[in-house]
Structures are given as structure tokens and as C-alpha cells.
C-alpha positions as a Markdown table, in Angstrom:
| # | Residue | x | y | z |
|---|---|---|---|---|
| 1 | Met | -70.6 | 18.8 | -49.9 |
| 2 | Arg | -73.3 | 19.5 | -46.9 |
| 3 | Arg | -76.5 | 20.6 | -48.2 |
| 4 | Ala | -77.3 | 23.8 | -46.8 |
| 5 | Lys | -80.8 | 23.5 | -44.9 |
| 6 | Ser | -83.7 | 25.6 | -45.0 |
| 7 | Glu | -86.9 | 25.6 | -42.6 |
| 8 | Pro | -90.2 | 24.8 | -43.5 |
| 9 | Val | -92.9 | 27.2 | -42.8 |
| 10 | Gly | -94.0 | 26.7 | -39.4 |
| 11 | Lys | -97.6 | 28.1 | -37.7 |
| 12 | Gln | -95.7 | 31.3 | -36.1 |
| 13 | Ser | -94.4 | 32.5 | -39.2 |
| 14 | Leu | -96.9 | 31.4 | -41.6 |
| 15 | Asn | -98.7 | 35.0 | -41.7 |
| 16 | Leu | -95.2 | 36.2 | -42.7 |
| 17 | Ile | -94.4 | 34.3 | -45.7 |
| 18 | Leu | -97.8 | 32.8 | -46.9 |
| 19 | Met | -98.2 | 33.0 | -50.9 |
| 20 | Ala | -101.0 | 30.6 | -51.1 |
| 21 | Gly | -101.1 | 26.9 | -50.4 |
| 22 | His | -100.7 | 24.7 | -47.4 |
| 23 | Ala | -97.9 | 25.7 | -44.9 |
| 24 | Gly | -95.7 | 22.4 | -45.5 |
| 25 | Ser | -95.8 | 23.4 | -49.1 |
| 26 | Phe | -93.3 | 26.6 | -48.5 |
| 27 | Arg | -89.8 | 27.1 | -47.2 |
| 28 | Glu | -88.2 | 30.4 | -46.3 |
| 29 | Ile | -85.0 | 30.8 | -48.1 |
| 30 | Asp | -82.1 | 33.3 | -48.8 |
| 31 | Gly | -82.7 | 34.7 | -45.4 |
| 32 | Gly | -86.3 | 35.1 | -45.8 |
| 33 | Arg | -85.7 | 37.1 | -49.0 |
| 34 | Lys | -87.5 | 34.5 | -51.2 |
| 35 | Ile | -90.1 | 31.8 | -50.6 |
| 36 | Ser | -89.8 | 27.9 | -52.5 |
| 37 | Lys | -93.6 | 26.5 | -53.0 |
| 38 | Lys | -94.2 | 22.9 | -53.7 |
| 39 | Thr | -96.9 | 22.6 | -56.4 |
| 40 | Asn | -98.3 | 20.8 | -59.4 |
| 41 | Arg | -97.1 | 20.9 | -62.9 |
| 42 | Lys | -99.8 | 23.3 | -64.1 |
| 43 | Glu | -98.9 | 25.8 | -62.1 |
| 44 | Cys | -95.3 | 25.4 | -62.1 |
| 45 | Glu | -95.5 | 25.9 | -66.0 |
| 46 | Ile | -97.8 | 29.2 | -65.7 |
| 47 | Tyr | -95.0 | 30.7 | -63.1 |
| 48 | Ala | -92.5 | 29.6 | -65.6 |
| 49 | Ser | -94.1 | 31.6 | -68.7 |
| 50 | Pro | -96.6 | 34.0 | -67.3 |
| 51 | Gly | -97.0 | 35.6 | -70.6 |
| 52 | Glu | -99.9 | 38.4 | -70.1 |
| 53 | Leu | -100.1 | 37.9 | -66.4 |
| 54 | Arg | -96.7 | 38.4 | -65.8 |
| 55 | Glu | -97.2 | 41.9 | -63.9 |
| 56 | Ile | -100.0 | 40.7 | -61.7 |
| 57 | Leu | -98.3 | 37.8 | -60.3 |
| 58 | Pro | -95.5 | 37.6 | -57.9 |
| 59 | Val | -92.1 | 37.8 | -58.9 |
| 60 | Val | -90.7 | 34.4 | -59.8 |
| 61 | Glu | -86.7 | 33.9 | -59.8 |
| 62 | Arg | -87.1 | 30.4 | -61.2 |
| 63 | Thr | -89.2 | 27.3 | -61.3 |
| 64 | Asn | -86.5 | 24.6 | -61.0 |
| 65 | Gln | -84.5 | 22.5 | -58.3 |
| 66 | Asp | -80.9 | 23.7 | -58.4 |
| 67 | Asn | -80.8 | 25.5 | -55.1 |
| 68 | Gln | -79.5 | 23.2 | -52.7 |
| 69 | Glu | -81.8 | 24.6 | -50.0 |
| 70 | Val | -84.8 | 23.3 | -51.8 |
| 71 | Ile | -83.5 | 19.9 | -53.9 |
| 72 | Asp | -85.1 | 17.9 | -51.5 |
| 73 | Met | -88.6 | 19.1 | -52.2 |
| 74 | Gly | -89.0 | 17.3 | -55.5 |
| 75 | Glu | -90.5 | 18.4 | -58.7 |
| 76 | Asn | -92.5 | 21.4 | -59.3 |
| 77 | Val | -90.8 | 23.7 | -57.0 |
| 78 | Val | -91.4 | 27.6 | -57.6 |
| 79 | Ile | -88.6 | 30.3 | -56.1 |
| 80 | Met | -90.4 | 33.7 | -55.8 |
| 81 | Gln | -90.0 | 36.7 | -54.0 |
| 82 | Asn | -91.4 | 37.1 | -50.4 |
| 83 | Met | -93.6 | 39.7 | -50.8 |
| 84 | Phe | -93.4 | 40.3 | -46.9 |
| 85 | Tyr | -89.9 | 40.3 | -46.4 |
| 86 | Gly | -88.8 | 43.7 | -44.6 |
| 87 | Ile | -92.2 | 44.4 | -43.2 |
| 88 | Gln | -92.4 | 44.4 | -39.6 |
| 89 | Ala | -94.8 | 41.5 | -37.8 |
| 90 | Gln | -96.8 | 44.3 | -36.3 |
| 91 | Ser | -96.9 | 46.7 | -39.4 |
| 92 | Leu | -98.0 | 43.7 | -41.5 |
| 93 | Val | -101.6 | 43.6 | -43.0 |
| 94 | Ala | -102.2 | 40.6 | -45.4 |
| 95 | Leu | -105.3 | 39.7 | -47.1 |
| 96 | Asp | -105.8 | 36.5 | -48.9 |
| 97 | Ile | -109.0 | 36.5 | -50.8 |
| 98 | Lys | -110.6 | 33.6 | -52.6 |
| 99 | Ile | -112.1 | 34.6 | -55.7 |
| 100 | Gly | -115.1 | 32.9 | -57.2 |
| 101 | Lys | -118.5 | 31.6 | -56.5 |
| 102 | Ser | -117.5 | 28.0 | -56.8 |
| 103 | Thr | -113.9 | 27.0 | -55.5 |
| 104 | Ala | -114.0 | 23.5 | -57.1 |
| 105 | Ser | -115.2 | 21.7 | -60.2 |
| 106 | Arg | -115.4 | 18.0 | -60.4 |
| 107 | Ala | -114.6 | 18.0 | -64.2 |
| 108 | Gln | -111.6 | 20.0 | -64.0 |
| 109 | Leu | -110.5 | 18.1 | -61.1 |
| 110 | Phe | -111.0 | 14.6 | -62.8 |
| 111 | Glu | -109.5 | 16.0 | -66.2 |
| 112 | Ser | -106.5 | 17.2 | -65.0 |
| 113 | Gly | -105.7 | 13.8 | -63.1 |
| 114 | Glu | -105.8 | 15.7 | -59.7 |
| 115 | Lys | -108.7 | 13.1 | -58.5 |
| 116 | Ser | -110.3 | 9.9 | -59.4 |
| 117 | Gln | -113.8 | 10.6 | -60.6 |
| 118 | Met | -115.1 | 9.7 | -56.9 |
| 119 | Gly | -112.7 | 12.2 | -55.3 |
| 120 | Ala | -113.5 | 14.7 | -57.5 |
| 121 | Phe | -117.1 | 14.2 | -56.7 |
| 122 | Phe | -116.8 | 14.4 | -53.0 |
| 123 | Lys | -114.2 | 17.3 | -53.4 |
| 124 | Glu | -116.7 | 19.0 | -55.3 |
| 125 | Met | -119.5 | 18.5 | -53.1 |
| 126 | Lys | -117.6 | 19.3 | -50.0 |
| 127 | Met | -116.8 | 22.6 | -51.5 |
| 128 | Lys | -120.0 | 23.4 | -52.5 |
| 129 | Leu | -121.3 | 23.4 | -48.8 |
| 130 | Tyr | -118.3 | 25.2 | -47.7 |
| 131 | Asp | -118.8 | 28.1 | -50.7 |
| 132 | Tyr | -122.8 | 28.2 | -49.1 |
| 133 | Tyr | -121.4 | 28.2 | -45.8 |
| 134 | Thr | -118.9 | 31.0 | -46.2 |
| 135 | Lys | -121.2 | 32.9 | -48.7 |
| 136 | Ser | -118.9 | 33.0 | -51.7 |
| 137 | Ser | -121.7 | 31.3 | -53.5 |
| 138 | Thr | -123.6 | 34.6 | -53.4 |
| 139 | Arg | -120.8 | 37.2 | -52.4 |
| 140 | Gly | -118.1 | 35.8 | -55.1 |
| 141 | Trp | -115.3 | 35.8 | -52.8 |
| 142 | Arg | -114.4 | 35.3 | -49.0 |
| 143 | Ala | -111.3 | 36.2 | -46.9 |
| 144 | Ile | -109.1 | 33.6 | -45.7 |
| 145 | Pro | -107.1 | 34.2 | -42.4 |
| 146 | Val | -103.4 | 33.4 | -42.8 |
| 147 | Asn | -103.2 | 32.0 | -39.3 |
| 148 | Asp | -104.7 | 29.1 | -37.4 |
| 149 | Arg | -108.2 | 31.2 | -36.7 |
| 150 | Asn | -111.6 | 30.0 | -37.8 |
| 151 | Arg | -111.6 | 30.1 | -41.5 |
| 152 | Ala | -115.0 | 29.1 | -42.0 |
| 153 | Lys | -116.4 | 31.7 | -39.7 |
| 154 | Ile | -113.9 | 34.5 | -40.9 |
| 155 | Gly | -115.4 | 33.4 | -44.5 |
| 156 | Arg | -118.6 | 33.7 | -43.6 |
| 157 | Asn | -118.1 | 36.9 | -42.1 |
| 158 | Ser | -115.7 | 38.3 | -44.6 |
| 159 | Glu | -116.7 | 41.8 | -44.8 |
| 160 | Ile | -116.5 | 42.2 | -41.1 |
| 161 | Phe | -113.3 | 40.8 | -41.5 |
| 162 | Leu | -111.7 | 42.9 | -44.0 |
| 163 | Met | -113.1 | 46.2 | -42.5 |
| 164 | Glu | -111.2 | 45.2 | -39.1 |
| 165 | Gln | -108.2 | 44.8 | -41.1 |
| 166 | Leu | -108.7 | 47.9 | -42.7 |
| 167 | Glu | -109.2 | 49.8 | -39.4 |
| 168 | Arg | -105.7 | 49.2 | -38.5 |
| 169 | Val | -104.6 | 51.6 | -41.2 |
| 170 | Asn | -104.1 | 55.4 | -39.4 |
| 171 | Val | -102.7 | 57.4 | -42.6 |
| 172 | Asn | -103.1 | 57.6 | -46.1 |
| 173 | Lys | -106.0 | 55.2 | -45.9 |
| 174 | Asn | -108.1 | 56.6 | -48.8 |
| 175 | Ala | -104.5 | 56.5 | -51.2 |
| 176 | Met | -104.3 | 52.9 | -50.4 |
| 177 | Ile | -107.6 | 52.1 | -50.8 |
| 178 | Thr | -107.7 | 54.0 | -54.3 |
| 179 | Asn | -104.0 | 51.9 | -55.1 |
| 180 | Ile | -106.0 | 48.7 | -54.1 |
| 181 | Ile | -108.8 | 49.1 | -56.5 |
| 182 | Cys | -106.4 | 50.0 | -59.4 |
| 183 | Gln | -104.4 | 47.2 | -59.0 |
| 184 | Leu | -107.7 | 44.8 | -58.5 |
| 185 | Asp | -109.2 | 46.4 | -61.7 |
| 186 | Arg | -105.6 | 45.3 | -63.6 |
| 187 | Ile | -105.5 | 41.9 | -62.4 |
| 188 | Lys | -109.5 | 41.8 | -63.6 |
| 189 | Thr | -108.7 | 43.4 | -67.2 |
| 190 | Lys | -105.9 | 41.0 | -67.7 |
| 191 | Leu | -107.6 | 38.0 | -66.9 |
| 192 | Glu | -110.7 | 39.2 | -69.3 |
| 193 | Gln | -107.9 | 39.4 | -72.1 |
| 194 | Ser | -106.5 | 36.2 | -71.4 |
| 195 | Gln | -107.2 | 32.8 | -72.7 |
| 196 | Lys | -107.0 | 31.1 | -69.1 |
| 197 | Thr | -108.9 | 31.4 | -66.1 |
| 198 | Phe | -108.6 | 29.9 | -62.7 |
| 199 | Ile | -110.7 | 28.0 | -60.1 |
| 200 | Ala | -109.9 | 28.9 | -56.5 |
| 201 | Ser | -107.2 | 31.6 | -57.0 |
| 202 | Ser | -107.1 | 34.5 | -54.9 |
| 203 | Val | -105.8 | 37.8 | -54.7 |
| 204 | Leu | -103.3 | 38.5 | -52.2 |
| 205 | Ile | -103.2 | 42.3 | -50.9 |
| 206 | Val | -99.8 | 43.3 | -48.7 |
| 207 | Ile | -100.3 | 46.4 | -46.8 |
| 208 | Asn | -97.2 | 47.7 | -44.4 |
| 209 | Leu | -99.0 | 50.1 | -42.1 |
| 210 | Gln | -95.9 | 52.4 | -42.2 |
| 211 | Tyr | -96.5 | 53.0 | -46.1 |
| 212 | Pro | -100.2 | 51.6 | -46.6 |
| 213 | Glu | -100.3 | 53.8 | -49.8 |
| 214 | Asn | -97.9 | 51.5 | -51.3 |
| 215 | Ala | -99.8 | 48.3 | -50.9 |
| 216 | Arg | -99.5 | 45.6 | -53.5 |
| 217 | Val | -101.9 | 43.2 | -54.8 |
| 218 | Lys | -101.0 | 39.9 | -56.8 |
| 219 | Leu | -102.8 | 36.9 | -58.2 |
| 220 | Ile | -101.8 | 33.6 | -56.5 |
| 221 | Asp | -102.7 | 30.4 | -56.2 |
| 222 | Leu | -102.8 | 29.1 | -59.7 |
| 223 | Ala | -103.0 | 25.4 | -59.3 |
| 224 | His | -106.3 | 24.9 | -61.2 |
| 225 | Pro | -106.2 | 26.6 | -64.6 |
| 226 | Ile | -108.6 | 26.3 | -67.3 |
| 227 | Tyr | -108.0 | 27.2 | -71.0 |
| 228 | Ala | -110.1 | 28.7 | -73.6 |
| 229 | Asn | -110.4 | 25.4 | -75.4 |
| 230 | Asn | -112.2 | 23.7 | -72.3 |
| 231 | Lys | -115.9 | 23.7 | -72.1 |
| 232 | Leu | -116.0 | 25.0 | -68.5 |
| 233 | Phe | -113.6 | 28.3 | -69.7 |
| 234 | Lys | -116.8 | 30.5 | -70.2 |
| 235 | Lys | -118.5 | 29.6 | -66.8 |
| 236 | Tyr | -115.4 | 30.2 | -64.4 |
| 237 | Lys | -114.4 | 33.3 | -66.6 |
| 238 | Glu | -117.8 | 34.8 | -66.1 |
| 239 | Thr | -117.7 | 33.7 | -61.9 |
| 240 | Phe | -114.4 | 35.1 | -61.7 |
| 241 | Asn | -115.1 | 38.6 | -63.3 |
| 242 | Glu | -118.4 | 38.4 | -60.9 |
| 243 | Gly | -116.4 | 37.7 | -58.1 |
| 244 | Met | -113.9 | 40.4 | -58.8 |
| 245 | Asn | -116.4 | 43.2 | -59.4 |
| 246 | Ser | -118.0 | 42.2 | -56.1 |
| 247 | Leu | -114.6 | 42.5 | -54.4 |
| 248 | Ile | -113.8 | 46.1 | -56.5 |
| 249 | Ala | -117.4 | 47.4 | -55.1 |
| 250 | Phe | -116.8 | 46.5 | -51.5 |
| 251 | Phe | -113.5 | 48.6 | -51.5 |
| 252 | Lys | -115.2 | 51.2 | -53.4 |
| 253 | Cys | -117.7 | 51.4 | -50.2 |
| 254 | Cys | -114.8 | 51.6 | -47.9 |
| 255 | Ala | -113.1 | 54.3 | -49.9 |
| 256 | Ala | -116.5 | 56.4 | -49.9 |
| 257 | Glu | -117.0 | 56.0 | -46.2 |
């Protein structure tokens, strides 16, 4: 039987189907209605059993490789709904916002087996410098462009970048911002109540300029979870909470203008 072909996410379409991760990790399948994401075992397990986080995560169809379009992607493949499907390119505003003052932990990287001790050390040092340069270390979050623009520059000027994107909204702007704040509050509350937290996770805000009041916000990029029995749990739960409070405060300021 001839296997159905699916195309990897390319540079031109990345902004339409980004769901956290690297471009080579994704495929658009089922005519663009769904996305397959190659990830690690921990993230795959969370998507398979989201528990109390279900309503704040993207809708997942399954976490196995029985679909012929993704059988060659290997293990730990998540097939989820494409949050951008049906939105015309010129009407899409997609905001990927990395949460936390620190977006890498040497201990977590080493304990999880993702890096050697030396590799974990260098990754942490690299990200500390990046967090400092982009002001994540003080702001508690940074914007990540979903195309090939300068990530470091945009991260450093995250407030300006988000304001520019929000200025594209011409109707029902206050209703949209109120809706976004409500969903951000829900994500924050769910993580406060959860027995796990995440390093370097993001919130993805998807806005259709034709219906901006229906903006959707989901927690994504769950590859680095920390559970309550880990000594790092309290620290990163607090930094996630601080980042969410800071982001919510930013959107409240936008609503007040």
C-alpha cells in the first residue's frame, strides 16, 4: 500500500501552523485541519493524560503513530487540532509568549536525561544570557515571533511588539482584550492548582481579525515539566506565576488605554 504523503512545515507556512517547537518538528495533515508534532516522551505523556490541564491545552486527537501520514516521524508524536485552520493569512494574529524569568534549568535538563551534565551547564548559561538580553529575567515573559524575524530583538522589545500586533485589531478590541485576560487568568489558576509546572512553556494567543472578540489562548510547549516532588517545583511554580501576573498586567494596561 502506498503511504500517504504529508509535508513538513516550511518557512512560508510556519506562522500559520506553529504549535510550539522547531519547524522540522511539525507536519500539517488532514488538509491542514490538524498538526502532528514530534516531541519528547514527557510532553507526549502530558498531552495523552492532561488531567486538570485539559481545558487550557490545545485539543489533542491522539498521541500515537497509527496515522499513515506521520508513521515515519518516529515515537512521541502528538496529533492536535490546528488552532489557525480556517483563518485567512491576512486576518491571523498569532502571539507566542514564553513565560518565566528563567527558561532553562541545568538540574532539570540533566535529571531528565535530555542533556549530559556538561551539556546542561552550557544550555543553562546560554539561556541565562538570552533571558537577560531579552529582559525575560526581569519582565517574566517575552514575545516570540512566529516567522524568521529577529527573535532576540523582538524578545527584548516584547511590549512594543505586542502593542503593534494589537493595533491591527480595529473592532471589538476591548472585548477581545477582556476575553484574553480571562483566559490567561484561567491558565494561571489551573497551574496554581496543579501538581506540575513547566520551564519555558508558552501561551499561544490566536486572534482572527474578522472576529477578534473570539480570541483563543492555550498553554503550549510542555516539554520541560517539573512535578511537585521535585526540589525545583516551588521555584519554577513561583516564576511561572510571576510571569503570568506580569503578562496579565500588561494586557490590563492595554485595555485601559
